[in-house]
Short mmCIF file of C-alpha atoms and ligand atoms in Angstrom, two decimals:
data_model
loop_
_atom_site.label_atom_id
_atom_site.label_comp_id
_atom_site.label_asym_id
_atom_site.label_seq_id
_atom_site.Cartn_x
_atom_site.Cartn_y
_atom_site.Cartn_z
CA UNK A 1 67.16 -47.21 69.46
CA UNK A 2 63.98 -48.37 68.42
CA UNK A 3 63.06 -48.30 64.79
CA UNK A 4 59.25 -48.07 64.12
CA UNK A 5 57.87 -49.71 60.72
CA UNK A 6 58.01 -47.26 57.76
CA UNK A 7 54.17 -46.34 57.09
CA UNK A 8 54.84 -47.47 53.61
CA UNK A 9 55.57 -50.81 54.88
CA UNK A 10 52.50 -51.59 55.87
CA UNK A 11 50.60 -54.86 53.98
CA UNK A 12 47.25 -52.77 53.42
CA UNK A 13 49.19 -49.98 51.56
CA UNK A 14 51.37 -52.28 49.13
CA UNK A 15 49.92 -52.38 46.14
CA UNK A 16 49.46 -56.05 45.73
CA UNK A 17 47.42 -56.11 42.48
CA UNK A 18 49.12 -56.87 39.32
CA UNK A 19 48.80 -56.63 35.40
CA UNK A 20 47.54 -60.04 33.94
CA UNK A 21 50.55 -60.63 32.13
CA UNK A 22 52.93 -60.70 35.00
CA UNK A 23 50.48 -62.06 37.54
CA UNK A 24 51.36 -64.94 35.10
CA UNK A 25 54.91 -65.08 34.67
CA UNK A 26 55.27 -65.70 38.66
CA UNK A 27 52.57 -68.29 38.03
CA UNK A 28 54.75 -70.08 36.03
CA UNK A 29 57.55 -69.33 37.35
CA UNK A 30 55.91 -70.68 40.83
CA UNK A 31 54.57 -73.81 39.80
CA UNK A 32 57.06 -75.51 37.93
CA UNK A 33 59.82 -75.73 40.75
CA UNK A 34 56.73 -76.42 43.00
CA UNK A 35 56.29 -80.34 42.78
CA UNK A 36 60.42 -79.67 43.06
CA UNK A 37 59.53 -77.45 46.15
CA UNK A 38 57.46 -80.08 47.85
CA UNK A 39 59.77 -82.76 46.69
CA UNK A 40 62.45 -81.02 48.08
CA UNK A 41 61.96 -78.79 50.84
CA UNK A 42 58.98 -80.90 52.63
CA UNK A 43 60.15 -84.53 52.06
CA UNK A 44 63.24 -84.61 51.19
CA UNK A 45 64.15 -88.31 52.52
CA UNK A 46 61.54 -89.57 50.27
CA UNK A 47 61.71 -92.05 47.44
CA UNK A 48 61.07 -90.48 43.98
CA UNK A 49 57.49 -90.22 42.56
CA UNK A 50 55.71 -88.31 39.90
CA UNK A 51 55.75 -84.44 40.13
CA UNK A 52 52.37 -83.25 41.83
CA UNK A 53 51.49 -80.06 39.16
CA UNK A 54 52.46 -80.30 35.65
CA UNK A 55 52.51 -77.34 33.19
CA UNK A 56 53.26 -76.99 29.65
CA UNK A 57 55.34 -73.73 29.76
CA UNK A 58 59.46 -73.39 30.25
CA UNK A 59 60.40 -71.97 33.36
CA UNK A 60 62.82 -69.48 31.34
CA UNK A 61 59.83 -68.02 29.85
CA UNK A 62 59.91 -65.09 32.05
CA UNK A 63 58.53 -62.30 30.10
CA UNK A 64 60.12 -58.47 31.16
CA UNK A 65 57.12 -57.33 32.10
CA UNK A 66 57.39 -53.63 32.96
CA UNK A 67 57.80 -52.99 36.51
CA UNK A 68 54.93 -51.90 38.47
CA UNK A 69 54.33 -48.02 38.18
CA UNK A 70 53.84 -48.13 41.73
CA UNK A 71 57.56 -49.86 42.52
CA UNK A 72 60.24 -47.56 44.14
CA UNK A 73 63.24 -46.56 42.68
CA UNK A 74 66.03 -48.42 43.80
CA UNK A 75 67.52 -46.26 45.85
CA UNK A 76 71.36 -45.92 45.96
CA UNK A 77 74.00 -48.87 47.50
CA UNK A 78 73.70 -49.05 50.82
CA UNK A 79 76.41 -46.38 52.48
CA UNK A 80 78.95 -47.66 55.10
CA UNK A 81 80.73 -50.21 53.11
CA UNK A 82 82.78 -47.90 51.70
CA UNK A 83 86.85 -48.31 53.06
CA UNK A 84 85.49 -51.52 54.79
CA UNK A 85 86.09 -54.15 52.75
CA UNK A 86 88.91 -55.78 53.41
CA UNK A 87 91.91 -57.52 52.08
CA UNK A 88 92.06 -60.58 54.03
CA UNK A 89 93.82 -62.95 51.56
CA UNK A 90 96.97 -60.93 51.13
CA UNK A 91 99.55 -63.61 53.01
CA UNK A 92 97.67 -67.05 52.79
CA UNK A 93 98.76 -69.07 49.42
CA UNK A 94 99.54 -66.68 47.13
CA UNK A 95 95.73 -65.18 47.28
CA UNK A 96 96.91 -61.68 46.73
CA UNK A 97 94.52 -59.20 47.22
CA UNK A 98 94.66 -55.98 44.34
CA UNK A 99 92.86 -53.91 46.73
CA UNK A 100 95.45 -53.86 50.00
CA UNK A 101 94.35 -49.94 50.15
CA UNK A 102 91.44 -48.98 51.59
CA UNK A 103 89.08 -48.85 48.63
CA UNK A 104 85.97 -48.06 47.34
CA UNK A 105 83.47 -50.42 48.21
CA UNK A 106 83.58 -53.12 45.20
CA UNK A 107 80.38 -53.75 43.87
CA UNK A 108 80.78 -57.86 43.61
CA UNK A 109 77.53 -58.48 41.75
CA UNK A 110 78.44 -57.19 38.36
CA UNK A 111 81.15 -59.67 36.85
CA UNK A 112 81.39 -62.37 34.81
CA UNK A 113 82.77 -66.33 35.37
CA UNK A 114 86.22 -66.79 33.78
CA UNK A 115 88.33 -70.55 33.85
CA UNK A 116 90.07 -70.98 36.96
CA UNK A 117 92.56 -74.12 36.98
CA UNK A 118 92.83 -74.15 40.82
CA UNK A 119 91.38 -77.73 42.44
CA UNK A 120 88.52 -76.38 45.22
CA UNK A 121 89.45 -76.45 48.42
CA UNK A 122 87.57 -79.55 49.46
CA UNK A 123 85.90 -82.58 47.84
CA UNK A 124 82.72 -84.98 48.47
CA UNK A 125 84.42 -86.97 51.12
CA UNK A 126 86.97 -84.00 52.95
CA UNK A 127 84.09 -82.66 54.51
CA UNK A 128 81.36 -84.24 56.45
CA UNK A 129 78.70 -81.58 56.64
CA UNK A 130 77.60 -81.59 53.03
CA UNK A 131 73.99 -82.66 52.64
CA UNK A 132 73.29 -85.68 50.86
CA UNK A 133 71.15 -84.22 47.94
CA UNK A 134 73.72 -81.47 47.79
CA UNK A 135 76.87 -84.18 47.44
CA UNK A 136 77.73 -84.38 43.51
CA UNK A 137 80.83 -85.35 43.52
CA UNK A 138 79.75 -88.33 45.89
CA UNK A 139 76.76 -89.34 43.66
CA UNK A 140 78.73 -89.68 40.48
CA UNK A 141 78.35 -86.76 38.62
CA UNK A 142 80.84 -87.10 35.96
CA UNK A 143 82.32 -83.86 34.69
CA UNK A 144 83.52 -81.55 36.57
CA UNK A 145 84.11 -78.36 34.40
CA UNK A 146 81.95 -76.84 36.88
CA UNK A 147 84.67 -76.86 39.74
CA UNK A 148 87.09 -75.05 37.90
CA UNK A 149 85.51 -71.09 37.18
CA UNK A 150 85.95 -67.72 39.54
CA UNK A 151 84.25 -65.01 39.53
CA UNK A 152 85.70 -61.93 38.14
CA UNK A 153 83.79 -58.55 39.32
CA UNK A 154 84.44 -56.33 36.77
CA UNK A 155 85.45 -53.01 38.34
CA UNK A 156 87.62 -54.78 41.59
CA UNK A 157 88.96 -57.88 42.76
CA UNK A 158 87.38 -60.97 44.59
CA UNK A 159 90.35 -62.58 46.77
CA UNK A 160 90.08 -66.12 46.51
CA UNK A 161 88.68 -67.66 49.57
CA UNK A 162 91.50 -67.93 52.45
CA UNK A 163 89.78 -70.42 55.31
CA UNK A 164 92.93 -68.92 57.51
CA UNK A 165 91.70 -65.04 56.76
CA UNK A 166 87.95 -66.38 57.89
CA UNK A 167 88.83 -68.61 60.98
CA UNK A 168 91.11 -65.17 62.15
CA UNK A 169 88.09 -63.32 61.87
CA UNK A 170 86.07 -65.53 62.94
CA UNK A 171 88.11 -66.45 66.36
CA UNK A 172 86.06 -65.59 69.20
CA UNK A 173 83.24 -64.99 67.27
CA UNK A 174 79.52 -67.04 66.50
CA UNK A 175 78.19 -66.71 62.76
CA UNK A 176 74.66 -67.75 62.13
CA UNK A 177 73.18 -68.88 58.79
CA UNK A 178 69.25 -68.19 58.94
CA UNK A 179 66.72 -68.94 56.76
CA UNK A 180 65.44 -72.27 53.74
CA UNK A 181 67.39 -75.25 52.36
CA UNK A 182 69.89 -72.05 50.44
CA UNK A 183 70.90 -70.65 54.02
CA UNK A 184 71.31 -74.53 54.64
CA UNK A 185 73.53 -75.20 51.82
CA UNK A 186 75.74 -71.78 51.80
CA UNK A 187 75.85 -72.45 55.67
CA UNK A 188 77.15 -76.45 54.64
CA UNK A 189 79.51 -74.69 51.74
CA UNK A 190 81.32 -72.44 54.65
CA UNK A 191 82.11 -75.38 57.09
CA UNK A 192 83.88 -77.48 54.07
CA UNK A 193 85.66 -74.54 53.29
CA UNK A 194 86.74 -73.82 56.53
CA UNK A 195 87.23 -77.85 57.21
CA UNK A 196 89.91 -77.75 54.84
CA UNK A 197 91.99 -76.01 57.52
CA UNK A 198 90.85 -76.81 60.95
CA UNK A 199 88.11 -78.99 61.91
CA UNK A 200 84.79 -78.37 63.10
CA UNK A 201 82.69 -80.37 66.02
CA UNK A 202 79.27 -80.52 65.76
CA UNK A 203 78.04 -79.51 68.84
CA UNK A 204 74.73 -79.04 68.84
CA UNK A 205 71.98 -80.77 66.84
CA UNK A 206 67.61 -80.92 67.25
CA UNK A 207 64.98 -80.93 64.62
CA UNK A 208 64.02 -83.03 61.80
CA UNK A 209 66.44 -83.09 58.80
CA UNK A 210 69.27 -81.31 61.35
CA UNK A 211 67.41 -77.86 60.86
CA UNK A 212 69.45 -76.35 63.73
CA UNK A 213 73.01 -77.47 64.62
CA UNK A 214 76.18 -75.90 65.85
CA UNK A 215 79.98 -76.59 65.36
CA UNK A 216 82.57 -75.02 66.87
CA UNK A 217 86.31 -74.56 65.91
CA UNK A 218 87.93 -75.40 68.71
CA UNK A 219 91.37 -74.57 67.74
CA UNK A 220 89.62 -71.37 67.66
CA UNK A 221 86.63 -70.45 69.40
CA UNK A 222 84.75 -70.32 66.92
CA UNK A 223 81.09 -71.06 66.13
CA UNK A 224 79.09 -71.61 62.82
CA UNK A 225 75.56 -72.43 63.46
CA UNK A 226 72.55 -72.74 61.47
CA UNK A 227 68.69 -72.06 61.92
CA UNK A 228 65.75 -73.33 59.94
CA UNK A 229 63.64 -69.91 59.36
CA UNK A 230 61.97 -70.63 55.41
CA UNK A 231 60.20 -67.26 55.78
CA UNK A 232 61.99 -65.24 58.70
CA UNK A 233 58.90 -64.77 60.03
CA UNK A 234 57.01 -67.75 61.86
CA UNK A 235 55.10 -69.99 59.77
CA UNK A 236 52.92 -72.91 60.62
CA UNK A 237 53.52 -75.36 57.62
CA UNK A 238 50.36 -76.61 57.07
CA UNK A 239 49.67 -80.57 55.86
CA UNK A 240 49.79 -81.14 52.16
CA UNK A 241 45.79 -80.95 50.86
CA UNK A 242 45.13 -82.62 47.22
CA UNK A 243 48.80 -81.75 46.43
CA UNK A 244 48.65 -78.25 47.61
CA UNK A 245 49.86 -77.19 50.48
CA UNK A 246 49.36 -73.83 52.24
CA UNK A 247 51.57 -72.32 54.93
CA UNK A 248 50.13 -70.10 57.18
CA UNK A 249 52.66 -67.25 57.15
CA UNK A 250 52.28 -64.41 60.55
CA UNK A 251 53.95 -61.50 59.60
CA UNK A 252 53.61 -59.79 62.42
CA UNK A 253 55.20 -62.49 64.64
CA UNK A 254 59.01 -63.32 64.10
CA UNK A 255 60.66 -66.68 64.48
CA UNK A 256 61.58 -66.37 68.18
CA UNK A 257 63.81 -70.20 67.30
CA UNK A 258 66.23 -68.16 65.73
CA UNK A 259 65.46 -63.77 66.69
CA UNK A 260 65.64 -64.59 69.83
CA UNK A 261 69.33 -66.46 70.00
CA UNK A 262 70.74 -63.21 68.30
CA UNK A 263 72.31 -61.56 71.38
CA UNK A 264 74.83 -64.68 71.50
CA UNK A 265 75.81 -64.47 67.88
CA UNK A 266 78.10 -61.77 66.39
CA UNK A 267 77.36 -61.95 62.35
CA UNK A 268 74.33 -63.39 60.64
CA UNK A 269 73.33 -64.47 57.06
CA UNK A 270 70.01 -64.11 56.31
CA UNK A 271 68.79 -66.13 53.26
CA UNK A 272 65.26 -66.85 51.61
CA UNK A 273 63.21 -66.34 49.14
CA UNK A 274 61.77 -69.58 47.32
CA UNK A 275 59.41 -70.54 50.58
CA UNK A 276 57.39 -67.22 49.45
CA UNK A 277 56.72 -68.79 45.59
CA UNK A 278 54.63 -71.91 48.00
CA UNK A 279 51.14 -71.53 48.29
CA UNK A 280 50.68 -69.57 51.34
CA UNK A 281 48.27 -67.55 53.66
CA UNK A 282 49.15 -64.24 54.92
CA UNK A 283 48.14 -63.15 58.14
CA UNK A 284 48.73 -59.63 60.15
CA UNK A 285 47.18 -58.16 62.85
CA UNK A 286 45.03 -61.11 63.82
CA UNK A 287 43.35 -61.92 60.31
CA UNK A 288 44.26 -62.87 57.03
CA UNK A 289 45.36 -60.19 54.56
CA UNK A 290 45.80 -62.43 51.66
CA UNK A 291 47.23 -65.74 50.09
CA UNK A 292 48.97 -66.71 47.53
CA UNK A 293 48.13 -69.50 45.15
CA UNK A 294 45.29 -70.36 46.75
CA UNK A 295 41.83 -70.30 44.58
CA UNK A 296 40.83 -73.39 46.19
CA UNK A 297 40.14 -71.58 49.30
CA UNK A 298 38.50 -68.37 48.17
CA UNK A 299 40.71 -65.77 49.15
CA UNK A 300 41.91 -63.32 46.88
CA UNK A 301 45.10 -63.72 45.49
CA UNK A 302 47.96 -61.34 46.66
CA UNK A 303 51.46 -61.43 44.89
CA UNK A 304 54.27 -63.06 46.60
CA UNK A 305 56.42 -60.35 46.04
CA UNK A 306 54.67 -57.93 48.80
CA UNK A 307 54.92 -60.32 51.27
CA UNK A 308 58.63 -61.02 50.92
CA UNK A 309 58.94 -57.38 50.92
CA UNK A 310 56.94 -57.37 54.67
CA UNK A 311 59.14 -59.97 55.70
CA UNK A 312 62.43 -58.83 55.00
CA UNK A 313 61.31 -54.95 55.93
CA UNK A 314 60.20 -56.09 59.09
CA UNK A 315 62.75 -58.86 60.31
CA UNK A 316 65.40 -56.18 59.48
CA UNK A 317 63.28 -53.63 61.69
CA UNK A 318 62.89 -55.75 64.70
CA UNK A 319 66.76 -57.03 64.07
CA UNK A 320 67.94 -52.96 64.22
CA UNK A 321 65.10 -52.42 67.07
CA UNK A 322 66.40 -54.87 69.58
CA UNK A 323 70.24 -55.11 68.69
CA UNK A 324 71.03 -51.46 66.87
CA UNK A 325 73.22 -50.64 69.36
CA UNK A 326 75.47 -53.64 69.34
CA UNK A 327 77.92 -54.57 66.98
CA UNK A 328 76.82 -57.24 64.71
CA UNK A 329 76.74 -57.45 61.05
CA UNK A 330 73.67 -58.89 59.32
CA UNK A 331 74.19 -60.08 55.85
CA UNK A 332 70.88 -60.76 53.83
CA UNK A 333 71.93 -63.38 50.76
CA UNK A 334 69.79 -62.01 47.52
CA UNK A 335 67.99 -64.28 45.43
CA UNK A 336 69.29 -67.70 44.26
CA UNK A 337 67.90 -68.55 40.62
CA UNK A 338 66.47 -71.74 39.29
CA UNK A 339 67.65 -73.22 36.24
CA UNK A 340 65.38 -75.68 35.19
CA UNK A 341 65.11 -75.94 31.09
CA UNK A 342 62.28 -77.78 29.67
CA UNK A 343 58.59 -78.73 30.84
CA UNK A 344 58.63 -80.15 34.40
CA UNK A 345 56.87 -82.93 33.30
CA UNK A 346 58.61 -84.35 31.02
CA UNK A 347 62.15 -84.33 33.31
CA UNK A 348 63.13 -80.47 33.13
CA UNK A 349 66.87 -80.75 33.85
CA UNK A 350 69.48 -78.21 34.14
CA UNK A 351 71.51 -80.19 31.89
CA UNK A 352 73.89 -77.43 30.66
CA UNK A 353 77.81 -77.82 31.12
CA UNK A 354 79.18 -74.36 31.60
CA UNK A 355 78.28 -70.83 33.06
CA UNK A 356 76.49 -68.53 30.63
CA UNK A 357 78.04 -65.67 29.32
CA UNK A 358 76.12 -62.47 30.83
CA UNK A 359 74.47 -61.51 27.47
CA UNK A 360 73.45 -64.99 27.32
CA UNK A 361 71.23 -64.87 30.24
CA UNK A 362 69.12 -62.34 31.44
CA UNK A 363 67.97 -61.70 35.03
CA UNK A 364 64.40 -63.04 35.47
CA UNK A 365 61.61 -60.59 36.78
CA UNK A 366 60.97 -62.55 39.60
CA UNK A 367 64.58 -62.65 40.27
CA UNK A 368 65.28 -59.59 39.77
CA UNK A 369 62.21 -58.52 41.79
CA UNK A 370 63.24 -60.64 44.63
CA UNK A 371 67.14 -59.26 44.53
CA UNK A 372 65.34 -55.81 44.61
CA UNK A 373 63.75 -55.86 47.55
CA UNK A 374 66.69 -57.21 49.37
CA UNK A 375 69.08 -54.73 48.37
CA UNK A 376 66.44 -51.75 49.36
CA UNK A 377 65.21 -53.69 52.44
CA UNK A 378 69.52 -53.41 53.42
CA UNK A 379 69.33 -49.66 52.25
CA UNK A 380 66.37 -48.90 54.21
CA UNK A 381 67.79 -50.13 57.76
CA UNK A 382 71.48 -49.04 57.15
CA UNK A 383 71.48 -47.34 59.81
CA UNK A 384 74.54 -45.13 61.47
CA UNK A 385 75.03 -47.53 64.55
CA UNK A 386 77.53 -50.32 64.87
CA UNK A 387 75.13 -52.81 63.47
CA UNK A 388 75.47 -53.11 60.16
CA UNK A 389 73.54 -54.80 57.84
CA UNK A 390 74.99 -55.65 54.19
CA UNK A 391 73.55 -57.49 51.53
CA UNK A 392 75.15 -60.47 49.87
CA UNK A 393 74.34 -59.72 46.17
CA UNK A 394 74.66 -62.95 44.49
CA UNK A 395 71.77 -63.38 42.22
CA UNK A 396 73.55 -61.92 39.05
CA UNK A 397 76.59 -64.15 39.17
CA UNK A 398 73.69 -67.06 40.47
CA UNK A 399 72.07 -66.80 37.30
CA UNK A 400 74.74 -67.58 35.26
CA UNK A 401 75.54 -71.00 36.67
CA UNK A 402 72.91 -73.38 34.86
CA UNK A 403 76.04 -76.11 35.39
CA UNK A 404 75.89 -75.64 39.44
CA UNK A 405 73.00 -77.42 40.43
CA UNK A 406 72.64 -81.06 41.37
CA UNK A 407 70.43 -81.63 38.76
CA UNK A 408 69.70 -85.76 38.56
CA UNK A 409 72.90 -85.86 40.66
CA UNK A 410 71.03 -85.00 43.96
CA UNK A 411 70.82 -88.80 44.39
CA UNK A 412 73.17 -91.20 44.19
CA UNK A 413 73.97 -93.32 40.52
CA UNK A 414 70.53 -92.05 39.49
CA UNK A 415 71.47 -93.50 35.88
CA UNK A 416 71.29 -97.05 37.53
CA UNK A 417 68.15 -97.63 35.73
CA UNK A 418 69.15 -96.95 31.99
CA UNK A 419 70.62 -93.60 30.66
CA UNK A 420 67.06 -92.64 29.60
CA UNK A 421 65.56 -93.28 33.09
CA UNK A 422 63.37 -90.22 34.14
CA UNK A 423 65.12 -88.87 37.54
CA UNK A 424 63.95 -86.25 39.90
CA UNK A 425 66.38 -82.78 38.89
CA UNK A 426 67.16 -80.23 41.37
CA UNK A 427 68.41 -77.21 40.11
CA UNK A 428 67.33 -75.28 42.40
CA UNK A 429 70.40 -75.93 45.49
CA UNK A 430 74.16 -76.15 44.52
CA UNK A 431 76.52 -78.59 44.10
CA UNK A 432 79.45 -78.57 46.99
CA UNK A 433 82.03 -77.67 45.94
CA UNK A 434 80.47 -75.22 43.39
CA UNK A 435 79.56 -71.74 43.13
CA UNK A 436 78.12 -71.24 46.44
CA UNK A 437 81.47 -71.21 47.66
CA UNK A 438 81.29 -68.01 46.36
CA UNK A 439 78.59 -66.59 48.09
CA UNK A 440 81.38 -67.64 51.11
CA UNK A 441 84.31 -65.51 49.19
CA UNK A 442 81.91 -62.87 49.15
CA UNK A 443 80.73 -62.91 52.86
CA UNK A 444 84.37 -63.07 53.42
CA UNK A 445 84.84 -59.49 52.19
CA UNK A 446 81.97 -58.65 54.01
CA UNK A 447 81.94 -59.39 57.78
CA UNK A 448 85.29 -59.21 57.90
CA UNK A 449 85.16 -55.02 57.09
C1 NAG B 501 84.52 -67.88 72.63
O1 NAG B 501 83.59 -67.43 71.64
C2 NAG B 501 82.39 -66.89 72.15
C3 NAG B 501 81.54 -66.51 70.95
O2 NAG B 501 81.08 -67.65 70.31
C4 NAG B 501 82.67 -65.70 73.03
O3 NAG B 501 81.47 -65.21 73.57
C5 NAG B 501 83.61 -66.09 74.13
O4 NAG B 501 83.96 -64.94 74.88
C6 NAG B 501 84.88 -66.70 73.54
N1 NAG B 501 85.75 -67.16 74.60
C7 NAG B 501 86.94 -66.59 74.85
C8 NAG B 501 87.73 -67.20 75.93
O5 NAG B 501 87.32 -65.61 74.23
C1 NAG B 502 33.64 -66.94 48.45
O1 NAG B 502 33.75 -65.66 49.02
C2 NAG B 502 32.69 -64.77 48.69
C3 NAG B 502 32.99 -63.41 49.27
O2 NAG B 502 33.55 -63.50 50.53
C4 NAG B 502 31.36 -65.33 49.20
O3 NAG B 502 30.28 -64.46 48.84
C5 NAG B 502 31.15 -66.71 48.59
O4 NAG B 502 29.98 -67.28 49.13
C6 NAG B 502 32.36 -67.61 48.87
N1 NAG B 502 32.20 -68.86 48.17
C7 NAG B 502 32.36 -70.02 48.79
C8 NAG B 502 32.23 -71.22 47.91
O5 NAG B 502 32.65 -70.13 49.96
#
């Protein structure tokens, strides 16, 4: 069953150089959420203080550079999903499913966000598992037009969540979220949805910041757990050095906290991406192959976007090597945009109030670049055995939800000072409840095929 790494896939072939003009647009795309990054991801208990880079440009300034000459072809969707998606919502609450039949496989990522009067299914105090930064409703944030839009594929139907359709599939079964503080929060975004119909124990908890914890369902047998992985592969996060910091990224070793646990678990989401936009060292094969952001230690620079490539190539590899023959589904999330507007240092918010239309906002190159590789990486290792990997293509309907994020709301009253006070933004994560419930609705229609 083993699956041997493509040549192709190999670090010294990828062509890692790039034009000027892109090579900048991920600079700036990088460094603006950084001091956000750092903020976020590596101290997140912290009290507020100034960002540690400032630069002039908007993080929407992504130019559409032309994609390398050297890039693959996307190839086509990944087969096997085809007749497997499933109507699950067809006799809880009215959630009628238009696609009872088996049918083609509905391509989910192409839609658009239309009104949708329905309340969510749980609130800032129904559910006890929803991060602190993450908690909106909690910290005061005042309108709530966001709650209230679905999202309407264009060629099929997304059933609306049914917590009853999940737990029924889910009875019996262990689901794993793996990966950064996304996994984290679509991980967070499934218990409360669940939670709104049977209640979940937390079972298991060990790291800083709850990085790996378990609840189980008892009414059910059933376990959601979730792993702290940032790159899939193992990383040593390295101390912060005159406000840089570098991780020291082995991408030839995997994260044994989280590959090796596998065997127990029967589906896993796999979700990252904005670890590989941090400064970072690459190593393979015993030395370093290249870094990322990192002039100050006189290495040449290698674009992010090969690595995440490695990663996501090779996790998927190993994954197929060690459990093809088992039957597990392994869902890779695609890349969750950032919506900051404005320079970083002078408070870029995400201050807008409803989705954008599609024409209104397009898809990134780094995004898109990111969602790429994803979606091929699934490709690549659908294999013909009865593990089955799918992607989770989000990053479309993502994009259009500047209103989803936290923003100044990821801490609580943080108008106390004055309305003009300058406040920390994250609009990076999502407000719960928000539209990373559905990433859930989503994952839903996929395990469940
Ligand atoms: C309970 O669920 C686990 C998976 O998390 C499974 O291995 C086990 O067999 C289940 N127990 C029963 C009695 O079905
Ligand atoms: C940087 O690397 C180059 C080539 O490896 C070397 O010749 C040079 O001395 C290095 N500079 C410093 C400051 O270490």
């Amino acid at each position: 069953m083993g699956t041997n790494f493509p040549q192709s896939h190999h670090l010294q072939n990828t062509p890692f150089s790039l034009p000027r003009k892109q090579f900048l647009t991920y600079i700036l795309y990088a460094l603006l959420p950084l001091a956000l990054f750092h903020y976020l991801l590596f101290n997140p208990l912290a009290a507020p203080k100034p960002p540690l880079l400032a630069r002039e440009a908007a993080p929407s300034q992504h130019g559409h550079a032309p994609v390398n000459a050297l890039e693959e072809q996307l190839p086509p969707p990944p087969p096997g999903r085809g007749g497997e998606v499933l109507a699950l919502g067809e006799t809880q609450g009215g959630d009628v499913s238009a696609s009872g039949s088996a049918s083609p496989a509905c391509d989910y990522s192409d839609g658009e966000w239309v009104p949708d009067g329905r309340p969510p299914l749980y609130d800032g105090t129904s559910c006890g598992t929803i991060k602190d930064g993450q908690n909106c409703m909690a910290h005061g944030r005042p309108d709530t037009g966001y709650l209230h839009w679905r999202w309407r594929p264009r060629r099929c139907h997304l059933p609306a969540f049914s917590p009853e359709a999940f737990l029924r599939w889910l009875r019996n079964r262990h689901l794993a979220f793996v990966g950064d503080s996304m996994a984290r929060n679509q991980g967070e975004s499934l218990l409360c949805l669940l939670a709104s119909r049977s209640r979940p124990d937390l079972v298991y908890r060990d790291g800083e910041e709850n990085k790996f914890r378990r609840w189980v369902f008892r009414e059910y047998n059933a376990t959601v757990s979730i792993f702290w992985s940032p790159l899939l592969v193992r990383v040593v996060e390295k101390a912060e050095q005159d406000g840089v910091r570098h991780n020291n990224v082995f991408l030839d070793s995997f994260d044994e906290r989280w590959m090796s646990q596998l065997g127990a678990v029967d589906a896993a989401v796999l979700s990252v991406g904005h670890w590989f936009l941090i400064p970072g060292v690459y190593h393979d094969g015993g030395r370093v192959v290249g870094c990322h952001d990192c002039a100050d230690l006189n290495l040449t620079e290698t674009a992010f976007f090969g690595v995440f490539k490695e990663a996501v190539h090779r996790t998927l590899a190993e994954v197929a090597r060690r459990h093809g023959a088992d039957r597990k589904v392994v869902a890779v999330t695609t890349f969750s945009p950032a919506h900051f507007e404005g320079d970083w240092d002078k408070a870029g918010a995400c201050s807008r109030r409803h989705p954008y239309r599609e024409d209104e906002k397009e898809l990134g190159y780094t995004e898109n670049e990111m969602r790429k590789t994803v979606l091929e990486a699934v490709a690549a290792h659908a294999g013909d055995g009865p593990l089955r990997f799918a992607a989770l293509d989000v990053t479309k309907l993502a994009n259009l939800r500047p209103d989803g994020h936290p923003g100044p709301y990821m801490r609580s009253d943080p108008f106390a000072g004055g309305a003009d006070a300058r406040v920390q933004n994250d609009c990076v994560h999502w407000c719960m409840p928000g539209p990373i419930d559905t990433f859930n609705e989503i994952l839903l229609q996929t395990v469940a095929g």
